[in-house]
PDB file of C-alpha atoms in Angstrom:
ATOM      1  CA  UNK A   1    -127.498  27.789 -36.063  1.00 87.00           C
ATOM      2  CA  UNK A   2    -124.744  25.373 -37.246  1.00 89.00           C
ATOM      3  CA  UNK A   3    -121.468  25.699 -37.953  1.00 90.00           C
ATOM      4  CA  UNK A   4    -121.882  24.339 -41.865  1.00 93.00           C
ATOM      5  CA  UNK A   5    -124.587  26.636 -42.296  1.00 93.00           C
ATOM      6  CA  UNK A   6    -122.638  29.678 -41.089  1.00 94.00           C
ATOM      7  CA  UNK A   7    -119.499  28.406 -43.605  1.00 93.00           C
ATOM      8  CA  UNK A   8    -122.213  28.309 -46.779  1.00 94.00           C
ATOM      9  CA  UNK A   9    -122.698  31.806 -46.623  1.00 95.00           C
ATOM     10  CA  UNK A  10    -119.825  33.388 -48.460  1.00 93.00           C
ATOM     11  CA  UNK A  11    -119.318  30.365 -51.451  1.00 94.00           C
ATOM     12  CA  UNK A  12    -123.419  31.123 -51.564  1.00 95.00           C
ATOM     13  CA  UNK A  13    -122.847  34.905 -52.207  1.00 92.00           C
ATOM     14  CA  UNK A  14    -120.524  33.892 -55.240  1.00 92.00           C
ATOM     15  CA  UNK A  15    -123.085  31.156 -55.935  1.00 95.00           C
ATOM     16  CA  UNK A  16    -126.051  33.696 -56.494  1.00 96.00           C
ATOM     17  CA  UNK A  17    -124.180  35.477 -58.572  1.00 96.00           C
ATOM     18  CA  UNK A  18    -123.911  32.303 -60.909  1.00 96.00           C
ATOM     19  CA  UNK A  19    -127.535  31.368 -60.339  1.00 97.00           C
ATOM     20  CA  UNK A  20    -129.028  35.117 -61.419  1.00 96.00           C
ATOM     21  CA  UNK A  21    -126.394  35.065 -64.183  1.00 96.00           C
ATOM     22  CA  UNK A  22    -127.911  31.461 -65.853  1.00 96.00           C
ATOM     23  CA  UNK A  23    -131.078  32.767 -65.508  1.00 95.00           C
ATOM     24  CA  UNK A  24    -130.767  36.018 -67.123  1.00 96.00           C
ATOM     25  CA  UNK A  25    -128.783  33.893 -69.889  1.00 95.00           C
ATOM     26  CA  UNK A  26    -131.779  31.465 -69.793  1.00 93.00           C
ATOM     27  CA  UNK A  27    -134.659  34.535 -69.940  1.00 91.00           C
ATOM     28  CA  UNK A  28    -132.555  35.758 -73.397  1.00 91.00           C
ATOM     29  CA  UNK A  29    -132.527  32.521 -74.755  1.00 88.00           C
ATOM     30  CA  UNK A  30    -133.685  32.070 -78.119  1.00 84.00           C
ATOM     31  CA  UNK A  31    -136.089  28.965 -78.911  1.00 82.00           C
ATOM     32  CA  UNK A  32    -135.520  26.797 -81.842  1.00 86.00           C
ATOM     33  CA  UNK A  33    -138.272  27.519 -84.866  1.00 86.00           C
ATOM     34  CA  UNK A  34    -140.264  25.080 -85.971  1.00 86.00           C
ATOM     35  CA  UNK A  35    -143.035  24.372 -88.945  1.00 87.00           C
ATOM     36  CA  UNK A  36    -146.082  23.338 -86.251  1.00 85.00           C
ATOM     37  CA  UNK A  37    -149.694  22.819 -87.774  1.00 86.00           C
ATOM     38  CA  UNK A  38    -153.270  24.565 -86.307  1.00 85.00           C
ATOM     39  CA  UNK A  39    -156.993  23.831 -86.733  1.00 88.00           C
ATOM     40  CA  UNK A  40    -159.802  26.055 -87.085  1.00 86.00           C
ATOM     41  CA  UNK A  41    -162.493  26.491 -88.870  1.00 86.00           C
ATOM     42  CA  UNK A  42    -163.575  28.617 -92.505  1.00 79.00           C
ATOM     43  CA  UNK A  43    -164.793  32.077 -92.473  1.00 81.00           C
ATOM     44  CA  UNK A  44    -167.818  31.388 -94.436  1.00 81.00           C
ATOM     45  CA  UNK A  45    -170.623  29.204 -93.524  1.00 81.00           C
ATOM     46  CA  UNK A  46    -170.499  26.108 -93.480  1.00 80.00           C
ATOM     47  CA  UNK A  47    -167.857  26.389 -90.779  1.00 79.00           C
ATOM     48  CA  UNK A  48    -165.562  23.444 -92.318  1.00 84.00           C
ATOM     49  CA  UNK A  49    -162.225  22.741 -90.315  1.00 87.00           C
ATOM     50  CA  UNK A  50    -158.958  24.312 -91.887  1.00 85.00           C
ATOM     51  CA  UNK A  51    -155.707  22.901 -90.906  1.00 87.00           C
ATOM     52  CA  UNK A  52    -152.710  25.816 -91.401  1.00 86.00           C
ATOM     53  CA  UNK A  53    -149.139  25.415 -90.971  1.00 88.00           C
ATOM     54  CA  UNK A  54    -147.063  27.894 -89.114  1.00 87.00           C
ATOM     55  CA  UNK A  55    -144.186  28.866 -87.590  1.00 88.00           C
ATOM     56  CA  UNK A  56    -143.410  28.532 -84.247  1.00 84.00           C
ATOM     57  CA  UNK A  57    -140.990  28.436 -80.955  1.00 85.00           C
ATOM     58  CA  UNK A  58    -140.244  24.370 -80.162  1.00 87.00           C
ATOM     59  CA  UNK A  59    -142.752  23.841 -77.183  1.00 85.00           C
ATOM     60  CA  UNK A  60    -140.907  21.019 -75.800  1.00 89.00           C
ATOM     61  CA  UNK A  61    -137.555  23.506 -75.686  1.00 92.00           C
ATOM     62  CA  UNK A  62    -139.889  26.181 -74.510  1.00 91.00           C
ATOM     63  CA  UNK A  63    -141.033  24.028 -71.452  1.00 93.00           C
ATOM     64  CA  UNK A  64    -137.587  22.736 -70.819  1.00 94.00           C
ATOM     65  CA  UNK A  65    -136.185  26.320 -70.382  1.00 94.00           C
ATOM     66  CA  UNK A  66    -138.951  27.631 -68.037  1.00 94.00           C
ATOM     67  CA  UNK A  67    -138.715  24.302 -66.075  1.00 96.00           C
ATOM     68  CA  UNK A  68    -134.555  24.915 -65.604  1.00 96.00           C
ATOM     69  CA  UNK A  69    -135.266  28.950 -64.949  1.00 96.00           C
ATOM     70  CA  UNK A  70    -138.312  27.512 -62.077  1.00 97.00           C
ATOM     71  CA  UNK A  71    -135.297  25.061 -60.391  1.00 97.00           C
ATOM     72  CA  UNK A  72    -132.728  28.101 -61.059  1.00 97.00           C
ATOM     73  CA  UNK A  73    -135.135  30.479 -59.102  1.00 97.00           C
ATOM     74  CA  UNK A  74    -136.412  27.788 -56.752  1.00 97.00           C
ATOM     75  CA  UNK A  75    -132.607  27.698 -55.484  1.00 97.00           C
ATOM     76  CA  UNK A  76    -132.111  31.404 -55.686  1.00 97.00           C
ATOM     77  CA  UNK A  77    -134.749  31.782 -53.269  1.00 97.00           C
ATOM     78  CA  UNK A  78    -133.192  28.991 -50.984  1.00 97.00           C
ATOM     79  CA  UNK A  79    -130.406  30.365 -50.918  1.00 97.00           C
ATOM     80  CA  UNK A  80    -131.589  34.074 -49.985  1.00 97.00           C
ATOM     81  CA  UNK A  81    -133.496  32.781 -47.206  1.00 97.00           C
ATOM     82  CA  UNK A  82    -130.199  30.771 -45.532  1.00 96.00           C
ATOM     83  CA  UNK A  83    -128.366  33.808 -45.964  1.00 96.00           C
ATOM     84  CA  UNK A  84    -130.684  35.974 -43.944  1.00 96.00           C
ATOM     85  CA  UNK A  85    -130.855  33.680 -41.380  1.00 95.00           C
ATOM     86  CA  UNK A  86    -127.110  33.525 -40.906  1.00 95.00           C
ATOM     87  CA  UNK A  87    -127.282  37.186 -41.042  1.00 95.00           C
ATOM     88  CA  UNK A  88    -129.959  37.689 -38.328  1.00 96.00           C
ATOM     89  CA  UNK A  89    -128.058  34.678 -36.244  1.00 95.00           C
ATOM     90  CA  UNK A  90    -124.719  37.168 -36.718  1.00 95.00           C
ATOM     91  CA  UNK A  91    -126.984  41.108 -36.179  1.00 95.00           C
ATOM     92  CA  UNK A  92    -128.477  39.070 -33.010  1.00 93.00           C
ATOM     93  CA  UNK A  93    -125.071  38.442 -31.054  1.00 93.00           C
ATOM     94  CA  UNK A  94    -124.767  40.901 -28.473  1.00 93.00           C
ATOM     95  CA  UNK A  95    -121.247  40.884 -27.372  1.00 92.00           C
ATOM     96  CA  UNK A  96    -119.179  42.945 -29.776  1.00 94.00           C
ATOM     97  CA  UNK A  97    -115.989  40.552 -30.145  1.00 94.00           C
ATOM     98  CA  UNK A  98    -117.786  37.477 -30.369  1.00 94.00           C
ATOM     99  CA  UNK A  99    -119.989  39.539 -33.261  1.00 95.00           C
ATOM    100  CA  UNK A 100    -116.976  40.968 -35.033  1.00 95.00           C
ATOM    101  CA  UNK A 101    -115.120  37.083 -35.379  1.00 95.00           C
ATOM    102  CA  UNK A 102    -118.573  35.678 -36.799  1.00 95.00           C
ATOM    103  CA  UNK A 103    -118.964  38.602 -38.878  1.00 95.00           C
ATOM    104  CA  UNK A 104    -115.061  38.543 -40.186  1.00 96.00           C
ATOM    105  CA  UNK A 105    -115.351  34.214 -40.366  1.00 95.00           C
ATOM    106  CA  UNK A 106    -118.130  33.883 -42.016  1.00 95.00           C
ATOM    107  CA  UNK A 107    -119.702  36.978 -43.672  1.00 94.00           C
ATOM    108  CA  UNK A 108    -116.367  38.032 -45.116  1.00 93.00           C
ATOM    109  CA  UNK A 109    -115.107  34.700 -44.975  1.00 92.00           C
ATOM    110  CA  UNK A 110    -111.854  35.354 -43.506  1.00 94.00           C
ATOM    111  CA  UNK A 111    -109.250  32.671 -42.277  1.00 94.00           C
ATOM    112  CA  UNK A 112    -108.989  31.977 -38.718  1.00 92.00           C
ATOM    113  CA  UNK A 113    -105.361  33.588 -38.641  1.00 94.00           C
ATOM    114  CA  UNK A 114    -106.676  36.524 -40.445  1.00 95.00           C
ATOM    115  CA  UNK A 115    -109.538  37.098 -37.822  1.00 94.00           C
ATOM    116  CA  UNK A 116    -107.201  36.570 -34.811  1.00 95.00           C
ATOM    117  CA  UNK A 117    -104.877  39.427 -36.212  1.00 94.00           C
ATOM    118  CA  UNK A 118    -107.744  41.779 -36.947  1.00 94.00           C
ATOM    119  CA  UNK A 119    -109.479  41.356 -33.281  1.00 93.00           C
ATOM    120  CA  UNK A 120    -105.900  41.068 -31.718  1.00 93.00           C
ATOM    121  CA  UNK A 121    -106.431  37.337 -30.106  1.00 92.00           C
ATOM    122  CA  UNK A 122    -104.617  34.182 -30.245  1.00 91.00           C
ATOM    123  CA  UNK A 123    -106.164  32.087 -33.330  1.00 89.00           C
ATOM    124  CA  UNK A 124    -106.922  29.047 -31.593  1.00 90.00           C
ATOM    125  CA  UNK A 125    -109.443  31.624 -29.517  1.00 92.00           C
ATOM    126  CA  UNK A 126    -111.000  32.187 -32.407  1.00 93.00           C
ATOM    127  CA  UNK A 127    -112.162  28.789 -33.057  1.00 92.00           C
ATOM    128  CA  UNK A 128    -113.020  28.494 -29.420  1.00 93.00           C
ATOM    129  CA  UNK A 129    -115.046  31.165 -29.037  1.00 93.00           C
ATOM    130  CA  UNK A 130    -117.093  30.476 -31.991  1.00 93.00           C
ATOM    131  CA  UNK A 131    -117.625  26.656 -30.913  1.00 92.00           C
ATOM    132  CA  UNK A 132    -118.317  27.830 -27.487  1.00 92.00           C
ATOM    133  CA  UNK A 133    -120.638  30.545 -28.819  1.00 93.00           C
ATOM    134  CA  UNK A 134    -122.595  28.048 -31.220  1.00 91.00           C
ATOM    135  CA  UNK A 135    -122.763  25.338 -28.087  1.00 90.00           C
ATOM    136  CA  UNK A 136    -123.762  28.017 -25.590  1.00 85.00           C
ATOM    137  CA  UNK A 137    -126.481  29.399 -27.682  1.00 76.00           C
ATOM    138  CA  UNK A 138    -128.244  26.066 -28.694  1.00 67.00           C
ATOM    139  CA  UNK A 139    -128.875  25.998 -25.581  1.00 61.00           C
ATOM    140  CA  UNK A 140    -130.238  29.662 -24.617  1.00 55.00           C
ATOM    141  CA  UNK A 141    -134.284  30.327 -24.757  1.00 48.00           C
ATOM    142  CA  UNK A 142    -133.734  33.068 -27.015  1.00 49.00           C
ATOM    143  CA  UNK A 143    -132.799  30.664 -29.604  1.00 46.00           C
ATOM    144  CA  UNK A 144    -134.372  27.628 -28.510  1.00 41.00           C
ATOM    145  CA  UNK A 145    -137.795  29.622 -30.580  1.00 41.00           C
ATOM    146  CA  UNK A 146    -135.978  30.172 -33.972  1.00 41.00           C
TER     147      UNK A 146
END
């Protein structure tokens, strides 16, 4: 686990939010009508081709809407998956201090001041221990198979 990837989480929360709101405004979208013409064929035999004009939804705006909800949906789910890794990284740290500072950095998204007040430490500690927390577990087999 990175640092970067631990900072995404909380703008990501907000940005979900957006993403499932665009979508829902892009499922309730109305489609332009449009005069489109068919074929098929008479009733009666002979079976002589008919051509019939109707009305219909634009298929070109159609296509254009599913393809923006697909990319909305693709980074939904992008998205989702990043955040349960950073929360799996977070659930999997063992001591309690270093667990609390991740969880109040980066899952809350508090300040570094904020954090040292809350868990009573100097604030330059805080940064510390989460560099030497990130350094020290690149390096552990536990999560050397992640």
């Amino acid at each position: 686990m990175d640092k970067k990837t631990l900072k995404r989480y909380k703008p990501n929360k907000d940005r979900l939010i957006r993403i499932e709101e665009q979508i829902q405004e892009l499922c309730e979208r109305e489609s332009t009508v449009v005069m489109g013409k068919v074929t098929g064929s008479s009733v009666d035999f002979p079976y002589t081709e008919v051509r019939t004009s109707v009305q219909m939804y634009d298929p070109y705006e159609e296509e254009n809407i599913r393809r923006q909800i697909r990319r909305k949906e693709s980074d939904r789910l992008r998205i989702l998956k990043e955040q349960k890794e950073v929360e799996d990284y977070i659930n999997g740290i063992d001591d309690p201090e270093i667990k609390e500072i991740f969880e109040l950095s980066f899952i809350e998204g508090k300040k570094q001041d904020e954090v040292a007040e809350i868990v009573n430490i100097d604030r330059s500690y805080v940064s510390k221990k989460i560099s030497d927390y990130l350094k020290l577990s690149h390096f552990s087999p536990k999560n050397s198979m992640l």
